[in-house]
Coordinates of C-alpha atoms and ligand atoms in Angstrom, one line a residue:
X13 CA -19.6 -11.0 -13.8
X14 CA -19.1 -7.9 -12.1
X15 CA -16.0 -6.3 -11.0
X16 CA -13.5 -8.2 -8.7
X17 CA -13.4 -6.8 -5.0
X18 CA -10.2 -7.0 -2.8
X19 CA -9.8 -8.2 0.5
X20 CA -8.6 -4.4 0.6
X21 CA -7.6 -1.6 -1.6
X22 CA -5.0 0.7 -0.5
X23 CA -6.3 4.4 0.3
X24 CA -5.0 7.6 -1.6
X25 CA -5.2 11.2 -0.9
X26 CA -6.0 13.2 -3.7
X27 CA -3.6 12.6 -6.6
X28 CA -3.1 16.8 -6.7
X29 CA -2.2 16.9 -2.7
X30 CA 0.2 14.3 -3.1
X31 CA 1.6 16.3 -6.0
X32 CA 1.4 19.6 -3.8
X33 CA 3.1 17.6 -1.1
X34 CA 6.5 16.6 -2.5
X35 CA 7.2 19.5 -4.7
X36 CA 9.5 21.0 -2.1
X37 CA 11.3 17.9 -2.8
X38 CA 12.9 18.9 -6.1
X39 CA 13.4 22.6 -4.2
X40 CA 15.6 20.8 -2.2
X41 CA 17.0 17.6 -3.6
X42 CA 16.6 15.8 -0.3
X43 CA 15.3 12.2 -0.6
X44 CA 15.4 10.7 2.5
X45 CA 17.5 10.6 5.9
X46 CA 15.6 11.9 8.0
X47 CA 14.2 15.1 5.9
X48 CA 11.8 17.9 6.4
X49 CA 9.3 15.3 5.6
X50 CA 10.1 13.0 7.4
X51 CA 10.7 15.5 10.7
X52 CA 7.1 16.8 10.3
X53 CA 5.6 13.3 9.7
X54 CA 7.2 12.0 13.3
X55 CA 5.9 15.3 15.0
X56 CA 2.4 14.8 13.1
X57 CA 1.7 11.3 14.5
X58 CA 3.2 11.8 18.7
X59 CA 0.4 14.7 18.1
X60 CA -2.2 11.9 16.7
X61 CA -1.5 9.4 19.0
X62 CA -0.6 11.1 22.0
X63 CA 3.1 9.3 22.5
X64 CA 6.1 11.2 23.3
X65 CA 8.5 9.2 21.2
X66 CA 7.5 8.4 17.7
X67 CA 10.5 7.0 15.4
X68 CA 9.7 6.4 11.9
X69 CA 11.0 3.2 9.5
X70 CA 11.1 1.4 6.7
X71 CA 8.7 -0.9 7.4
X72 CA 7.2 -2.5 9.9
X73 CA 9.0 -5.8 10.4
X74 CA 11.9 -3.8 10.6
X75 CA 11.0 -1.5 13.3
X76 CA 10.1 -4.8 15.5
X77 CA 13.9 -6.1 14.6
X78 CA 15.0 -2.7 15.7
X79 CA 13.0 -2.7 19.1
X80 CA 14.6 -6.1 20.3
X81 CA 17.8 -5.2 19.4
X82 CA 17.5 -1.3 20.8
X83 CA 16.5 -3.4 24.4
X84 CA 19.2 -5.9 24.3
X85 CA 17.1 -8.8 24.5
X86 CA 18.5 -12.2 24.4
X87 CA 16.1 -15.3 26.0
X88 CA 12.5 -16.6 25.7
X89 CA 9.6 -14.0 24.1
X90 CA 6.6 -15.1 25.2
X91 CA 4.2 -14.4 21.9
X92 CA 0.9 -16.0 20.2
X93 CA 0.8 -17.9 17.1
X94 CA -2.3 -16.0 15.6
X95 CA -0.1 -13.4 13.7
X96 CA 1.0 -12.5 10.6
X97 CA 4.1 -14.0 9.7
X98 CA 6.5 -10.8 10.7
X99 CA 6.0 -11.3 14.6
X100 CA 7.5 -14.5 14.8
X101 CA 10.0 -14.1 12.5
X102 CA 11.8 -11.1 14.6
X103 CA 11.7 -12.7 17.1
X104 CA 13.4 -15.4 15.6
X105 CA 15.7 -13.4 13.5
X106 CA 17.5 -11.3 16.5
X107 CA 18.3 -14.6 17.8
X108 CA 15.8 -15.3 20.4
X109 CA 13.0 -17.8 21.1
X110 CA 9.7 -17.5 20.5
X111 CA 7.2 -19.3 23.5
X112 CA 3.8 -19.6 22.5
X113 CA 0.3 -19.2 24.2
X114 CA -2.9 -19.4 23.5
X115 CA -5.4 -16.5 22.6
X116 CA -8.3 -15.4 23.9
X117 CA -11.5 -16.8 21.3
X118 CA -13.2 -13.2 22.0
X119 CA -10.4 -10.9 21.2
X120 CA -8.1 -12.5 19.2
X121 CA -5.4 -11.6 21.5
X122 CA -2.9 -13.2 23.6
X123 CA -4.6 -14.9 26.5
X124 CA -3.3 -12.9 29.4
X125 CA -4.4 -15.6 31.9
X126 CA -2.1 -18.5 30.1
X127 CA 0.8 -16.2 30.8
X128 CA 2.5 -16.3 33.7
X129 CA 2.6 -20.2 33.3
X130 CA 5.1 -19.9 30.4
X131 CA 7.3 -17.5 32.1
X132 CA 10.9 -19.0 32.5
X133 CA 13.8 -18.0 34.3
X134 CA 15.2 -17.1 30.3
X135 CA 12.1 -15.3 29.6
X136 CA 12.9 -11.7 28.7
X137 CA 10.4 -10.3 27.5
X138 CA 6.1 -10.1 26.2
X139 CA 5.3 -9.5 22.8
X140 CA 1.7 -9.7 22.4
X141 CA -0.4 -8.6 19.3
X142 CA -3.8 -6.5 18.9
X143 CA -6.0 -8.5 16.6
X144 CA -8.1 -7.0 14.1
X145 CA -8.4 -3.3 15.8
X146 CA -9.1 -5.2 18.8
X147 CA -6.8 -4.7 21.6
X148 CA -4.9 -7.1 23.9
X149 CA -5.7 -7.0 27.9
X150 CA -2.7 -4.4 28.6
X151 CA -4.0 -4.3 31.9
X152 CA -3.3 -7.8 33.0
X153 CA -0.2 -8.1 30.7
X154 CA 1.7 -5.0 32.6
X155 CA 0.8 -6.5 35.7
X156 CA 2.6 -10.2 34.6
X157 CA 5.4 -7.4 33.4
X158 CA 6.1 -5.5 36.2
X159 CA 6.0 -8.9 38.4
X160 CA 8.4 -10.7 36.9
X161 CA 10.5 -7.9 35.4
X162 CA 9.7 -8.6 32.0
X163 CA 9.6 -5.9 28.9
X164 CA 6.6 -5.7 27.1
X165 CA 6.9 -4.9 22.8
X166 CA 3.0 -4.6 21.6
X167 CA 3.4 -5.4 17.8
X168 CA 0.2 -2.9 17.1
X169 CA 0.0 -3.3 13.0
X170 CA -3.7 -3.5 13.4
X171 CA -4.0 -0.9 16.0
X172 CA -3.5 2.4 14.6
X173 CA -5.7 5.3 15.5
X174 CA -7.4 2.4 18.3
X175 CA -8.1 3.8 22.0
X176 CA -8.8 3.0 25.1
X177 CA -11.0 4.6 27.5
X178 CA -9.3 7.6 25.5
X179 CA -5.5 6.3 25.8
X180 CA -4.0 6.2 22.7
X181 CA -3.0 2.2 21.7
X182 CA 0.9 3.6 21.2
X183 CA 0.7 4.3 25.0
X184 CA 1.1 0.4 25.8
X185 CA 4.2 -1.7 27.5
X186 CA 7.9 -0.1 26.7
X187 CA 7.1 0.1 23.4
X188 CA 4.9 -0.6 20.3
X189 CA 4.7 -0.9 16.4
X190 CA 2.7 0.0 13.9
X191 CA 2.7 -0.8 10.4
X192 CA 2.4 1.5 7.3
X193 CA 2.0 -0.9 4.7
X194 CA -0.2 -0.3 2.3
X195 CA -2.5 -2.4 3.2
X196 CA -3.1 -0.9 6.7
X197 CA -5.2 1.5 8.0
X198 CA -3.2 4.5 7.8
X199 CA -0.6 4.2 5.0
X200 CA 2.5 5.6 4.1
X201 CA 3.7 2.7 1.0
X202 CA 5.9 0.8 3.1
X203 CA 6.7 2.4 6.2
X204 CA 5.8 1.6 10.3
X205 CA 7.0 3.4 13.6
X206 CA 8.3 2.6 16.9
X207 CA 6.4 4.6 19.9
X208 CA 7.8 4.6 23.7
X209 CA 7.8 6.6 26.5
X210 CA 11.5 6.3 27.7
X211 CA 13.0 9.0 25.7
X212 CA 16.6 7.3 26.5
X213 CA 15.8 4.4 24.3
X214 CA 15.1 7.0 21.4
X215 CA 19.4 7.5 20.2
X216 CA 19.5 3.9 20.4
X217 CA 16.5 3.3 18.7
X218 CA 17.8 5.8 15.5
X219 CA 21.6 4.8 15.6
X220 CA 19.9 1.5 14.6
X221 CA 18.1 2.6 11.7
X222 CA 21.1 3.9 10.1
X223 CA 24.1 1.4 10.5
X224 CA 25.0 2.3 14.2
X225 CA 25.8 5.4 12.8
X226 CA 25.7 7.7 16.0
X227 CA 27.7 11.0 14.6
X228 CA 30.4 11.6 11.6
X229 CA 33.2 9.6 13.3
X230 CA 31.5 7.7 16.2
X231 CA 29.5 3.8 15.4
X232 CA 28.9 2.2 18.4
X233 CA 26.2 -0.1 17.1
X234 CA 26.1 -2.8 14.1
X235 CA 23.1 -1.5 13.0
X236 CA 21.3 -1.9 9.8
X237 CA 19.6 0.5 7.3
X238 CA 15.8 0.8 8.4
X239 CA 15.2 4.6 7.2
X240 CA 11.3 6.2 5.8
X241 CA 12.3 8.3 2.9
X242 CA 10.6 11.3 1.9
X243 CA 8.4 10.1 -0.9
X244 CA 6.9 7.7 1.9
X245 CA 7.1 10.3 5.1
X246 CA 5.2 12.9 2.1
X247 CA 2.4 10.0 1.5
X248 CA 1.9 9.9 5.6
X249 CA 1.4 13.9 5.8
X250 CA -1.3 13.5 3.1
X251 CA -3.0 10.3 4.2
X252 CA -3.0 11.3 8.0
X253 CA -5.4 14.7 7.1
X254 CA -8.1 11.9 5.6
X255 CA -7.5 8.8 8.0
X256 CA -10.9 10.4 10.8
X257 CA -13.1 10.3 7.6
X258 CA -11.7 6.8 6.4
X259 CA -12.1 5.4 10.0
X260 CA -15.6 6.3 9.9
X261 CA -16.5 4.9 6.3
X262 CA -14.7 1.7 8.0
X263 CA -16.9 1.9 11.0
X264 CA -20.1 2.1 8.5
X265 CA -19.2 -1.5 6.5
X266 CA -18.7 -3.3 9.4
X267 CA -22.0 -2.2 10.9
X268 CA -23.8 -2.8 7.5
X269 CA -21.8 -6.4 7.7
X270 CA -23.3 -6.8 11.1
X271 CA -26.6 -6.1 10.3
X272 CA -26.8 -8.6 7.3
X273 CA -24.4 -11.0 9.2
X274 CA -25.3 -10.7 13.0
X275 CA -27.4 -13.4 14.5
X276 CA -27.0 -16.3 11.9
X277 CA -26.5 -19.6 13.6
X278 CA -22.9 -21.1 12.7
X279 CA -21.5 -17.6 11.9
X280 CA -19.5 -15.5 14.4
X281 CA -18.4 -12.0 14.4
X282 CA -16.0 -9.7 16.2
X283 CA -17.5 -7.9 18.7
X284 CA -16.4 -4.4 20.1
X285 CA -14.5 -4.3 22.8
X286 CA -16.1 -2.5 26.5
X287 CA -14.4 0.6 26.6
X288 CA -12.4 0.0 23.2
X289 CA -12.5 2.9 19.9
X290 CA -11.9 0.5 17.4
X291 CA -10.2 0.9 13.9
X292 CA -11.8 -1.5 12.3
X293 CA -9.1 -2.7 10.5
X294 CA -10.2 -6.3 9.6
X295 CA -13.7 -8.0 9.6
X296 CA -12.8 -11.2 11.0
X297 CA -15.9 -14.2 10.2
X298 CA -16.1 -17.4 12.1
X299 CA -17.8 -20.2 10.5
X300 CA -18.7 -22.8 12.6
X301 CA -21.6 -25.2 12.3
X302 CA -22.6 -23.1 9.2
X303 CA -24.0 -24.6 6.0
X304 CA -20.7 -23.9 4.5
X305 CA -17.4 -24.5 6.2
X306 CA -14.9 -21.6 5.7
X307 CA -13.0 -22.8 2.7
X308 CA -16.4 -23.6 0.8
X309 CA -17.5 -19.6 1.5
X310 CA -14.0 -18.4 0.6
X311 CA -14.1 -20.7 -2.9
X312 CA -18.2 -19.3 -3.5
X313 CA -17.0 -15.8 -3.2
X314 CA -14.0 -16.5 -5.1
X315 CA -16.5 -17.4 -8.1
X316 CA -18.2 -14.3 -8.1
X317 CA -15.1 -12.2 -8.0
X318 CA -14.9 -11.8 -4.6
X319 CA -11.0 -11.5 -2.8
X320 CA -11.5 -12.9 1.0
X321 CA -8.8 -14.0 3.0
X322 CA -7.6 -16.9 5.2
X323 CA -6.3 -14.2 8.1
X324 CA -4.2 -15.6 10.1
X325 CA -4.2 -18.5 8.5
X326 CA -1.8 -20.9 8.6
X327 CA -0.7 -20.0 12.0
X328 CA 3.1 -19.2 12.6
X329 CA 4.0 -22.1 14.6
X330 CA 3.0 -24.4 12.1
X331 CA 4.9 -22.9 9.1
X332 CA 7.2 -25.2 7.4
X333 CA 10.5 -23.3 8.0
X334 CA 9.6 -24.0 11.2
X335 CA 9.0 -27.9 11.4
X336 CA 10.9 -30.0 14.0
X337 CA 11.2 -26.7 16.1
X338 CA 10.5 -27.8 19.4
X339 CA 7.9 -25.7 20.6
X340 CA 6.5 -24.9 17.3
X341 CA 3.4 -26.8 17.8
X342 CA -0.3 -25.7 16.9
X343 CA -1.5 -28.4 19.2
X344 CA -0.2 -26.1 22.1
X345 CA -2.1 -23.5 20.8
X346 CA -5.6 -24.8 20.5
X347 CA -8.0 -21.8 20.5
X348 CA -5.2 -20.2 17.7
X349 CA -5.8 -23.0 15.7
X350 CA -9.1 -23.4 15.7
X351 CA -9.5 -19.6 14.8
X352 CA -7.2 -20.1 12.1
X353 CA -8.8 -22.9 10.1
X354 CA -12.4 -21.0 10.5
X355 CA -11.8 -17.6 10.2
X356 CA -12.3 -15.4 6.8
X357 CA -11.7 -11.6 7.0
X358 CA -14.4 -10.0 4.7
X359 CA -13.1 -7.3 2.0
X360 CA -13.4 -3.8 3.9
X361 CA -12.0 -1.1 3.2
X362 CA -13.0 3.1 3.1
X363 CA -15.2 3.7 0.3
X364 CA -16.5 0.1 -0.1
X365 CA -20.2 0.8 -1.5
X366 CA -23.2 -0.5 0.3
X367 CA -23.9 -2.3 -2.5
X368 CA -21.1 -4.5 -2.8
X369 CA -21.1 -5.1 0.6
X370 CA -25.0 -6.4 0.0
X371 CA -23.3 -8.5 -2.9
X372 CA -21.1 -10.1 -0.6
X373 CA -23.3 -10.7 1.6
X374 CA -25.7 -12.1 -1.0
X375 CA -22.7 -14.9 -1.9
X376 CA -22.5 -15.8 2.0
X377 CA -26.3 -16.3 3.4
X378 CA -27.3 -17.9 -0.3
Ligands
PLP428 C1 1.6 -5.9 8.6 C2 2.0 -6.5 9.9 C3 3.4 -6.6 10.3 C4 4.5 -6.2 9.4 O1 4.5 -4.9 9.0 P1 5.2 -4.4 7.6 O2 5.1 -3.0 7.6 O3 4.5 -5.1 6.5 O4 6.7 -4.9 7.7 C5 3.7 -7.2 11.5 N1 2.7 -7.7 12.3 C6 1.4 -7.6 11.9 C7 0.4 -8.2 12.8 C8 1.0 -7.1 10.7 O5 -0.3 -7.1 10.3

């Protein structure tokens, strides 16, 4: 059998550069709050994604906790069920309550047009998601925001390094995340950001990530510990000087995915987006009315050593911890549901051969 392929494999710089990189570390014994590393890594990104405000953390997940805290936000969120289990969870973790629509079956994304229906007189607050490197209609959701008075948090994991019509994706609502996993597009081990505009949110936003800690005598938040370290904020300096020739190997499997894949009756396959510089963070597969449904192609791959995966899949409003929730109901959410039971994302990552992409392929059409 030949080798086993991932769903993705994390991508490295040069094991010497990383080596080059954090030797100034043992110069200067500093680990992490808020080092040298971590200073030029923050300056580094509001330069690659055109953003004033760039504050790095520990993860992800955390920097969305921090976010809904740092904007005192206490009501209804209006959100969409086809995420990864993270968005729902902060939500639901700094005490407010998650509302659910529907998606749009092209993008993925929120449907903007299903909004304004849920909107409450506790609603607080938007918190869409961009899909796959595709991104939400921002368009349509700052109009609903600026309507009814409502903040709008883009949780943007997939959405690194995306633009529109040459706006960077970070530029969106009040603010946006981005993860740094290592499983993301851009890479720092564990790590994500928080990008905004308002520059007063930015003390806030830092007090929180270390305890409420404002100066040497002075907490005026309970905050928690959300910090990058160096090691991490070191592994962003490296990986950022690669991530334009990684976006364009990306670029090059999905089109050779799309050429085997494209036209086949019962599959379906994300298309790009008018006007939208994709990532191409996730190659997202429909089965529908194919000869095989989508756990049959998932179990056939499997076989032959080949790592797809059920993404999104189950959909957060029908996890368990959540049963009896009222509200928490994937019958509300149709189109999310039917996108989660069909949907495979294909193994993609920069420096997938050709070949193995052919293999895969191979195991799908036979
Ligand atoms: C990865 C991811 C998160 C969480 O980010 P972490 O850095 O892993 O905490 C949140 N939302 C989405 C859509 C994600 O893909």
């Amino acid at each position: 059998m030949s080798e086993t392929i991932n769903v993705t494999r994390s991508s490295l710089p040069p094991f010497e550069e990383y080596c080059a990189e954090i030797r100034s570390i043992w110069d200067s014994h500093w680990l992490t709050n808020m080092g040298e590393k971590h200073q030029r890594l923050e300056k580094a990104l509001q330069e690659y994604l055109g953003v004033e405000n760039v504050v790095l953390l520990t993860n992800g997940h955390l920097a969305l906790e921090n976010i809904l805290e740092a904007l005192d936000l206490h009501g209804e969120i209006i959100t969409s069920p086809y995420t990864f289990a993270s968005t729902t969870h902060a939500i639901v973790r700094c005490g407010c309550t998650p509302v659910f629509c529907d998606i749009d079956p092209e993008t993925y994304t929120i449907d903007a047009g299903k909004i304004e229906a849920l909107i409450t007189e506790k609603t607080v607050a938007i918190l869409p998601i961009h899909v796959y490197g595709n991104l939400c209609d921002v368009d349509e959701i700052d109009r609903i925001a600026k309507k009814h008075h409502l903040k709008v948090i883009y949780d943007a994991a997939h959405a690194f390094g995306v633009k529109k019509d040459g706006v960077s994706s970070a530029c969106f609502g009040d603010a946006s995340m981005f993860s740094f996993h290592a499983t993301k597009v851009f890479n720092t081990v564990e790590g994500g950001a928080l990008c905004f505009a308002d520059f007063s949110l930015r003390q806030t936003v830092c007090d929180l990530k270390n305890f409420g800690i404002h100066g040497p005598e002075e907490v005026p938040f309970v905050g928690g510990n959300a910090k990058m370290n160096e090691f991490c904020a070191a592994m962003g300096l490296c990986n950022l000087k690669h991530l334009d020739r990684w976006l364009l190997e990306r670029k090059a499997v999905v089109e050779q995915y799309r050429a085997r894949l494209g036209g086949v009756p019962g599959i379906k396959l994300n298309r790009d987006q008018p006007g939208v510089e994709s990532n191409y963070a996730y190659f997202p597969v429909i089965f529908d009315g194919y000869k095989y449904n989508r756990d049959e192609v998932f179990a056939r791959l499997a076989e032959q050593g080949v790592i797809a995966r059920k993404y999104f899949y189950p959909i957060t409003n029908s996890f368990a911890c959540y049963k009896d929730r009222p509200g928490f109901d994937p019958e509300l959410t149709p189109v999310a549901k039917y996108m989660g039971d069909r949907v495979l994302t294909l193994p993609l990552y920069a420096g997938l051969g050709a070949d193995d992409v052919d293999r895969i392929c191979d195991i799908i059409l036979g």
